[in-house]
Coordinates of C-alpha atoms in Angstrom, one line a residue:
M147 CA -15.9 -5.8 -11.8
I148 CA -12.9 -3.6 -11.2
T149 CA -9.9 -5.3 -9.7
I150 CA -7.4 -3.0 -8.0
R151 CA -3.8 -4.3 -7.9
E152 CA -1.8 -1.6 -6.1
I153 CA -1.5 2.2 -5.7
D154 CA -0.2 3.7 -9.0
H155 CA 0.5 7.2 -7.7
L156 CA -0.6 9.9 -5.4
V157 CA -0.5 13.6 -5.8
L158 CA 0.7 16.0 -3.1
R159 CA 0.1 19.7 -3.5
V160 CA 3.2 21.4 -2.0
S161 CA 4.3 24.8 -0.9
G162 CA 8.1 24.1 -0.6
L163 CA 9.2 22.0 -3.6
D164 CA 12.9 22.0 -2.7
E165 CA 12.3 20.8 0.9
M166 CA 9.9 18.1 -0.4
L167 CA 12.4 16.9 -3.0
H168 CA 15.1 16.8 -0.3
F169 CA 12.8 14.7 2.0
Y170 CA 11.5 12.3 -0.7
C171 CA 14.7 12.0 -2.7
G172 CA 17.5 12.8 -0.4
V173 CA 16.1 11.0 2.7
L174 CA 13.7 8.4 1.5
G175 CA 15.6 7.5 -1.7
C176 CA 13.0 8.3 -4.4
T177 CA 14.2 9.5 -7.8
V178 CA 12.9 12.1 -10.1
E179 CA 11.1 10.2 -12.9
R180 CA 9.7 13.1 -14.9
R181 CA 9.5 16.9 -14.5
D182 CA 7.1 19.2 -16.4
D183 CA 7.8 22.8 -15.2
A184 CA 5.4 24.2 -17.7
I185 CA 2.4 22.8 -15.8
G186 CA 4.1 22.5 -12.4
L187 CA 4.6 18.7 -11.9
V188 CA 7.4 16.6 -10.5
Q189 CA 6.9 12.9 -10.6
L190 CA 9.0 10.8 -8.2
R191 CA 9.7 7.1 -8.5
A192 CA 8.9 5.3 -5.2
G193 CA 9.5 1.6 -6.0
R194 CA 6.8 0.5 -8.4
S195 CA 4.7 3.6 -7.6
L196 CA 4.9 7.4 -8.2
I197 CA 4.5 10.3 -5.9
D198 CA 3.6 13.5 -7.8
L199 CA 4.6 16.8 -6.3
V200 CA 2.5 19.8 -7.5
P201 CA 3.6 23.2 -6.3
V202 CA 0.5 25.2 -5.2
D203 CA 1.8 28.3 -7.0
G204 CA 2.1 26.5 -10.4
P205 CA -0.5 26.2 -13.1
L206 CA -1.7 22.8 -11.9
G207 CA -1.4 23.7 -8.2
R208 CA -3.4 26.9 -8.5
A209 CA -6.4 24.9 -9.8
G210 CA -6.6 23.1 -6.5
G211 CA -7.1 26.2 -4.3
A212 CA -5.1 27.0 -1.1
A213 CA -2.4 24.8 0.2
A214 CA -3.1 22.3 2.9
G215 CA -1.5 22.8 6.3
R216 CA -1.3 21.1 9.7
E217 CA -4.8 22.3 10.5
A218 CA -6.3 21.6 7.0
R219 CA -4.8 18.4 5.6
N220 CA -6.1 16.9 2.4
L221 CA -4.6 13.4 3.2
D222 CA -4.4 11.5 6.5
H223 CA -1.3 9.5 5.5
F224 CA 0.1 7.2 2.9
C225 CA 2.2 4.1 3.2
L226 CA 5.4 3.3 1.5
R227 CA 6.5 -0.4 1.6
V228 CA 10.2 -0.6 2.7
E229 CA 12.5 -3.5 1.9
P230 CA 14.4 -4.4 4.0
F231 CA 12.8 -3.0 7.1
D232 CA 15.9 -2.4 9.3
E233 CA 14.7 -0.1 12.1
T234 CA 18.2 0.9 13.2
Q235 CA 19.3 1.9 9.7
I236 CA 16.0 3.7 8.9
R237 CA 16.2 5.7 12.2
A238 CA 19.8 6.6 11.5
T239 CA 19.0 7.8 8.0
L240 CA 16.1 9.9 9.3
A241 CA 18.0 11.3 12.3
S242 CA 20.9 12.4 10.0
A243 CA 18.3 14.5 8.1
G244 CA 16.8 15.9 11.4
I245 CA 13.6 13.8 11.0
E246 CA 12.1 12.2 14.1
A247 CA 10.3 8.9 13.6
G248 CA 7.5 7.4 15.7
A249 CA 7.6 4.1 17.5
V250 CA 7.6 0.9 15.5
A251 CA 4.3 -1.0 15.8
R252 CA 2.7 -3.9 14.1
R253 CA 0.1 -2.6 11.7
N254 CA -1.9 -4.2 8.9
G255 CA -1.2 -3.4 5.3
A256 CA -1.7 -4.8 1.8
E257 CA 0.5 -7.8 2.5
G258 CA -0.6 -8.5 6.0
E259 CA 0.5 -7.4 9.5
G260 CA 4.1 -6.2 10.0
P261 CA 6.3 -3.5 11.4
S262 CA 5.8 0.1 10.5
M263 CA 6.6 3.6 11.7
Y264 CA 5.3 7.1 11.0
V265 CA 7.2 10.1 9.9
S266 CA 6.1 13.6 8.7
D267 CA 7.4 15.2 5.6
P268 CA 8.4 18.9 5.6
E269 CA 4.8 20.0 5.0
G270 CA 3.2 17.8 7.6
N271 CA 2.0 14.9 5.5
V272 CA 2.2 11.7 7.5
V273 CA 4.2 8.9 5.7
E274 CA 4.0 5.4 7.0
L275 CA 7.1 3.3 6.3
K276 CA 6.0 -0.3 6.3
G277 CA 8.0 -3.5 6.4
P278 CA 7.1 -7.0 5.3
P279 CA 4.5 -9.1 6.9
A280 CA 5.7 -10.9 10.0
G281 CA 6.0 -14.7 10.0

């Protein structure tokens, strides 16, 4: 039997690396863990997980074909667990970067049902920001 503990990493093929780095590092607080420009890979630390950014015009990115877009996404959304989940602070941070967030709703996640909101990164990937389970 295979037992899955958590998401280790996900890979986003990107057209605008600088804009994506600004969103994930400058707005959401990820840090660059590793960068390998020879193959076209930037790994970002997102808590205990990684988000890999692969420019579509780099060696690794070209192997995947054309870039995804709003009409041809290769991912519905992914969820980042946020601690603490302070809606006012999160909205202020996003707004200062010109990013609009959706309404907070109670949604189920790996730890149970709790607050979450959706935002979109610069290339249209939907990112769910999820708080702790309620009660």
